[in-house]
Structures are given as C-alpha cells and as structure tokens.
Amino acid sequence: QLVLRSDGCGRKPILQQMVAEVGGQPVIENAVGDCLAMGDDVIRDGAIPLTVGFILERGSMRGDLTTAIKKGYLKFSHQARIAIDPDASESAYSPEQVGGYGANKFTLSAVMAGVKTDKFAHRSRIAAGQPVVGLSEDGFGVNGAGLILKILRKQFGTLFQRNRAFKEDQDVAEGITRAATMYTPWILYAIGDISEEPRLPSAVTPAISAITGMIHITHGSFPSRVASALKQTGLGMELHNLFPPPEFLKKIKRWGRLSSEVFYRTFGAGQRFLIIVENEERANQLIELIDEYNKIELCRAGAFLNEYGFARKPGHVRAKIVGHVIKEPWTIIHDASVERRKMPLAYPIPYNV
C-alpha cells in the first residue's frame, strides 16, 4: 500500500532571505531541507519513504539561486536517504503569480511516496505507562514563519534585517535560517528498512518494532497532534521532561510576549517528534540507537564531501524520555521554556482534531 504526502515551504524562505542579509547563511539550500522534512509525516503514518518529487515555481530567480537549489537537492536527499524522482519533479515560470523577497521570488513544494509496513506504529499497542521518547529540534518547521516576521518587524522596524541591534544578534539569524530537522533516517535505523529486521524489536513479537506510536509535531498545533495519535485509545500523555527551546526561539517568545500556549502550539519549542515505546528498557535502547546513528551520519557527511566535492553539514539528533502515556484522556505539557515551575498546559482529548 502506497502513502502519499505533500508539503511546501510556505513563507519561511521569504523570512530566511530577509534574515540572510545579516550575512552568509545558505538559505535557499535549506528550503529544500524544509520540504524533505515532511518525510517524517510519511514515517509517522507507518510507511517507509521511497522517493520524492519537487515542484519549483519561479517568479524571478538569479542563476546562483538555481545552483543553490540544485545543491540543496543533493545535500538533503543524501542526508534523508530518499531518492529524488526527476520524472515526478517540475519547474515552472510564473512571474504574475509568485511573490517573494528581493530579486528571488519562488515557491518550493514536494510530493513524497512511501510504502506501508507492519513493523511499527500499531496504535492498538499503545498502553498507559509506556514511555515517550522526544527528538530534539534546534530550528523550527515551516509553521510560524509569519508570526516570527510580525514579531521582528514590531521589535526592530519594517526593515528589521538592517537594524543594528538585530544584525548584532547572530544567534537569532542563524536559528531562523537553519533547516528543520529530518528524523526519518534516525528512525529507519531503529526499525530497519523494508528488508531489514528491526534493531529495536518488540519484546512480544520480535518481527516488529517496539515502537507503538509516533507523533510529528507540525501544522502549528502540538496538542492536536498528540490528540490525533491517541484519540482512539482513550488514553492521554503527560510530557514532564521536554527539551528546552533553542535560545533564538526564547528571544522570539520574549519579544512577541507570547504565552506558553501559543509558543508550544506554534513552534513545538525544542522538539518536533515524539515516539511511544513499549517499555523503559526499549526506550533506552532507542536513545542509544539514535546516538549510534549520529556517528554514522557524521561519516556519511564526510563521504558526501569526497563524492561531490562540496560539504554538507551533518545532522544531529538528541533523544531522551520526555514523558509517559497516562490513563486520563488529556495532553499535559510541562513548560520547559521558563525557569520557574508553573502550572502545566492541559488539553482534553480530543482537542481540535
């Protein structure tokens, strides 16, 4: 059974190009990475990504921008271990329809195909007490770019990128131009590819993985993604040990005076993928496998340089147990963006599903 998912970069490349005036970030290449990160939607739904096709719609583009996109194709498809299908990709010139920033006006989207597997994410196996492993996010997905743009303009003026105070804050510029994390190759390493045995086998049925559910925190709503995964189980989730958000997002929260509810709902605030595992032993094994693949990814990035003659930054994912499945049908989020302990955010399930 095939699974198809599509997504685009939204307004994030526009924001990134404005911020890139501060200097030096490979913004256009990273737009490809943001599109490929949707492969995590495919694997979340119990499928293994096979191939991807890109749709590039141009309003106006300099030659160096086209070259940057081609480099992005090579870099991020290599990191994601997903083949780009040239026959399923398209480029169109539509100057009347495509907006953007400066001389570069374009939109980038992608369609990804995967094949269903029975090796993991059987939600009927989710049970109260099972641990939840969180995977870190040091950037942000395509959601929230419009809100960040609004906050920066209010804080630093319409041409915020030319404001001296903003230009001196390299942490924010680097954070905004960073591509979203792709988790697919790390998860595939744990569950095994189509023809492989799981490296994280179930204690009950070794032929399948010990992963019972996965949640990709995207589309602008943390609690609704948890609710979508758990609504048919009658269970809930308490997240009491989340990763703290990256420093640049803390500044965005402070400048925009965002409530914790809006902050987590929009950005995920330091995590963008949650994995439910059978038991604590298997959860700790998963964390070890994630770290093991970090070393493999470092070697693969070095091999990329030897093969293509230019470098790509190796991906790195941190993992830890961030919470547990609970009997009560609620999503409970303990805010890791503040130093003082405060009342957790609580949402009934179903919540905006």
C-alpha atoms as one frame of an Amber mdcrd trajectory, in Angstrom:
protein
   0.000   0.000   0.000   1.382   3.384  -1.042   1.250   6.523   1.112   1.466
   9.984  -0.491   2.170  13.215   1.386   2.746  16.732   0.093   4.004  19.911
   1.692   5.637  23.234   0.902   7.930  25.814   2.455   5.253  28.480   2.911
   6.637  31.878   3.894   9.742  30.530   5.573  12.089  31.121   2.562  10.924
  34.756   2.392  11.724  35.273   6.074  15.028  33.440   5.662  16.104  35.536
   2.682  15.391  38.732   4.622  17.374  37.464   7.603  20.202  36.273   5.331
  21.082  39.928   4.644  22.842  39.680   8.001  25.238  37.503   6.054  26.312
  34.123   4.883  23.595  31.595   5.631  22.809  29.010   2.880  19.117  29.897
   2.897  17.993  28.565  -0.460  19.611  25.178   0.057  17.881  24.910   3.419
  14.468  25.440   1.800  14.938  22.016   0.191  15.623  20.551   3.642  12.405
  22.055   4.985  10.446  20.338   2.207  12.167  16.997   2.730  11.421  17.127
   6.451   7.853  16.161   5.526   9.218  12.632   5.068   8.612  12.467   8.794
   4.861  12.624   8.028   5.234   9.508   5.874   7.092   7.507   8.524   4.739
   8.755  11.248   1.865   7.151   9.313   3.543   3.746   9.276   5.253   3.927
   5.885   8.863   3.915   4.705   9.676   6.863   2.365  10.821   5.771  -1.092
  11.017   8.759  -3.414  10.208  12.471  -3.652   9.350  14.894  -6.425   9.859
  18.663  -6.147   7.766  21.447  -7.675   9.685  24.708  -8.115   7.587  27.679
  -9.222   9.616  30.752 -10.130   8.656  34.401 -10.315  12.235  35.549 -10.788
  15.493  33.856  -9.913  19.147  34.658 -10.272  21.404  31.956 -11.674  23.144
  31.456  -8.349  19.788  30.722  -6.723  19.105  27.899  -9.186  22.545  26.478
  -8.404  21.818  26.706  -4.668  18.574  24.751  -5.047  20.377  22.025  -7.001
  22.963  21.824  -4.203  20.139  21.602  -1.689  18.644  18.685  -3.632  21.936
  16.803  -3.409  22.699  17.627   0.231  19.358  16.921   1.827  18.288  13.915
  -0.267  21.645  12.363   0.683  21.031  13.082   4.362  17.411  11.873   4.219
  18.387   8.785   2.190  15.434   9.449  -0.122  15.821   9.418  -3.903  14.619
  12.407  -5.943  12.491  11.335  -8.920  13.265  13.714 -11.831  10.192  12.486
 -13.746   7.985  13.481 -10.801   9.631  16.910 -10.415   8.648  20.094 -12.202
   9.867  23.671 -12.659   7.573  26.449 -13.888   7.975  30.168 -14.579   5.002
  32.190 -13.298   6.067  35.820 -12.749   2.472  37.061 -12.332   1.624  34.579
  -9.587   4.733  34.065  -7.475   5.805  36.561  -4.829   8.881  36.654  -2.668
  11.624  38.926  -1.440  14.082  40.977  -3.473  15.330  39.514  -6.747  14.412
  35.953  -5.764  10.743  35.083  -6.000   9.880  31.408  -5.818   7.872  28.749
  -4.055   9.070  25.210  -3.396   6.919  22.212  -2.559   7.267  18.459  -2.751
   5.297  15.227  -3.039   6.650  12.135  -1.291   5.703   8.484  -1.743   6.214
   5.700   0.778   5.174   2.096   1.223   3.216   0.859   4.241   4.911  -1.524
   6.640   3.580  -3.558   9.566   6.817  -3.246  11.505   5.899  -0.332  13.745
   3.389   2.258  14.945   0.496  -0.072  15.724  -1.575   2.340  17.801  -3.645
  -0.532  19.172  -0.493  -1.479  21.125  -0.303   1.865  22.954  -0.859   1.385
  26.688  -0.793   3.511  29.828   2.647   3.764  31.403   4.563   3.447  28.126
   7.457   5.948  27.870   7.597   8.714  25.283  10.966   9.482  23.670  11.347
  13.023  22.347  13.641  14.030  19.489  15.176  17.487  19.675  14.612  20.362
  17.239  17.131  23.223  17.168  15.299  25.175  14.468  11.626  25.350  13.534
   9.408  23.951  10.793   7.690  25.963   8.093   4.915  26.860  10.512   5.338
  30.036  12.482   7.391  31.967   9.883   4.649  34.585   9.504   4.440  35.066
  13.275   8.222  35.451  13.571   8.211  38.034  10.756   5.478  40.017  12.519
   7.379  39.939  15.829  10.702  41.008  14.279   9.076  43.936  12.450   7.387
  45.083  15.636  10.608  44.767  17.648  13.108  46.197  15.129  11.053  48.003
  12.459   9.804  47.105   8.977  13.354  46.670   7.650  14.362  44.725  10.746
  17.214  42.973   8.930  19.025  46.311   8.602  18.605  47.279  12.251  21.981
  47.316  14.017  20.697  45.581  17.152  19.247  42.739  15.083  22.354  42.422
  12.904  24.488  42.036  16.017  22.330  39.121  17.223  23.804  36.299  15.134
  22.090  33.660  17.267  18.642  34.676  16.003  19.760  34.980  12.374  21.376
  31.538  12.400  18.390  29.952  14.136  15.864  31.320  11.643  17.876  30.307
   8.570  18.504  26.788   9.889  16.684  23.978   8.077  14.190  21.893  10.038
  15.491  18.577  11.355  14.771  15.421   9.325  14.201  12.465  11.655  13.424
   9.760   9.083  16.933   8.230   8.722  17.371   8.037  12.506  14.008   6.287
  12.940  14.619   3.961   9.991  17.910   2.935  11.577  15.984   1.797  14.663
  13.129  -0.014  12.927  15.100  -1.324   9.929  14.401  -0.703   6.253  11.908
  -2.772   4.238  14.142  -5.836   4.002  15.823  -5.493   7.423  14.979  -6.919
  10.830  14.210  -4.285  13.483  17.184  -3.140  15.554  14.591  -2.275  18.202
  12.440  -5.448  18.241   9.239  -5.816  20.207   9.526  -7.887  23.363   6.264
  -9.588  22.373   6.697 -10.049  18.607  10.367  -9.725  17.552   9.472  -9.373
  13.853   8.003  -5.922  14.510   9.416  -2.869  16.221   8.929  -1.915  19.872
   7.624   1.470  18.681   3.860   1.647  19.276   3.137   5.186  18.081   4.743
   8.280  16.587   3.769  11.937  16.623   5.155  14.553  14.223   4.561  17.947
  15.824   3.792  20.140  12.835   0.999  22.110  11.178   1.005  24.572  14.049
  -0.518  22.555  16.848   1.316  20.496  19.448  -1.755  19.321  21.438  -3.860
  18.427  18.398  -1.100  16.185  17.018  -0.962  14.292  20.312  -4.765  14.044
  20.296  -4.758  12.663  16.737  -2.434   9.852  17.795  -4.334   8.957  20.975
  -7.993   9.784  20.322  -8.974   6.169  19.524  -7.148   4.720  22.522  -8.971
   6.615  25.277  -5.546   7.485  26.749  -3.568  10.669  27.271   0.018  11.846
  27.555   1.979  13.777  30.163   5.179  15.451  28.946   7.173  16.417  32.018
  10.773  16.388  30.764  10.725  18.245  27.433  13.794  19.682  25.746  14.135
  23.411  26.400  13.601  25.574  23.311  16.654  26.912  21.441  17.853  30.330
  22.584  16.690  32.151  19.460  13.114  30.937  19.994  13.227  32.080  23.619
  14.045  35.566  22.321  11.180  35.394  19.817   8.853  34.408  22.652  10.082
  37.286  24.813   9.956  39.914  22.053   6.481  38.806  20.968   5.226  38.401
  24.547   3.870  35.027  23.536   2.017  32.894  26.029   3.374  29.412  26.638
   0.252  28.011  24.983   0.853  29.911  21.717   4.589  29.196  21.889   4.212
  25.409  22.134   1.284  25.234  19.757   3.134  27.157  17.031   6.765  26.075
  17.324   6.970  22.839  19.334   9.586  24.732  21.370  12.550  22.379  21.164
  11.001  19.108  19.951   9.184  18.106  16.780   8.881  14.321  17.044   7.615
  12.017  19.812   7.947   8.225  19.816   5.916   5.947  22.084   7.810   2.766
  23.033   6.718  -0.492  24.714   8.735  -0.094  27.915  11.608   1.796  29.579
  14.229  -0.752  28.515  13.291  -0.435  24.855  13.106   3.368  25.195  16.684
   3.492  26.463  17.750   1.197  23.614  16.115   3.578  21.153  18.055   6.508
  22.634  21.274   4.520  22.192  20.380   3.740  18.554  19.694   7.427  17.853
  23.130   8.321  19.222  24.681   5.463  17.240  23.203   6.835  14.028  24.575
  10.312  14.843  28.050   8.783  14.391  27.006   7.093  11.131  25.584  10.366
   9.841  28.865  12.126  10.625  30.719   9.563   8.481  28.150   9.849   5.693
  28.584  13.631   5.600  32.338  13.111   5.172  31.710  10.651   2.330  29.446
  13.215   0.665  32.327  15.710   0.509  34.559  13.115  -1.145  31.874  12.195
  -3.681  30.501  15.610  -4.665  33.376  17.987  -3.913  31.460  20.270  -1.548
  30.443  19.837   2.066  27.120  19.278   3.757  26.540  19.833   7.439  25.938
  16.541   9.267  22.604  16.195  11.020  22.499  15.538  14.747  19.524  14.479
  16.869  19.315  14.362  20.649  16.874  11.941  22.281  15.581  11.395  25.805
  12.482  10.177  27.650  10.242  13.252  27.848   7.049  11.773  29.286   4.626
   8.845  29.525   1.245   7.697  28.302  -1.377   8.183  31.018  -4.835   6.701
  31.672  -6.644  10.050  31.649  -7.521  11.395  28.143  -5.552  14.634  28.492
  -2.437  16.122  26.929  -0.415  17.677  29.761   2.617  19.789  28.782   5.068
  20.990  31.426   6.612  24.208  30.133  10.395  23.881  29.641  10.746  27.428
  28.293  10.620  29.065  31.733  12.932  28.728  34.723  10.232  28.935  37.354
   7.877  25.979  37.722   4.339  26.909  36.711   1.019  25.173  36.138   1.279
  22.818  33.140  -0.732  23.310  29.973  -3.619  20.830  29.830  -5.836  19.920
  26.869  -8.660  17.349  26.804  -8.579  14.662  24.117  -9.958  15.014  21.527
  -8.622  18.546  21.178  -9.128  20.337  17.851  -8.641  17.085  15.929
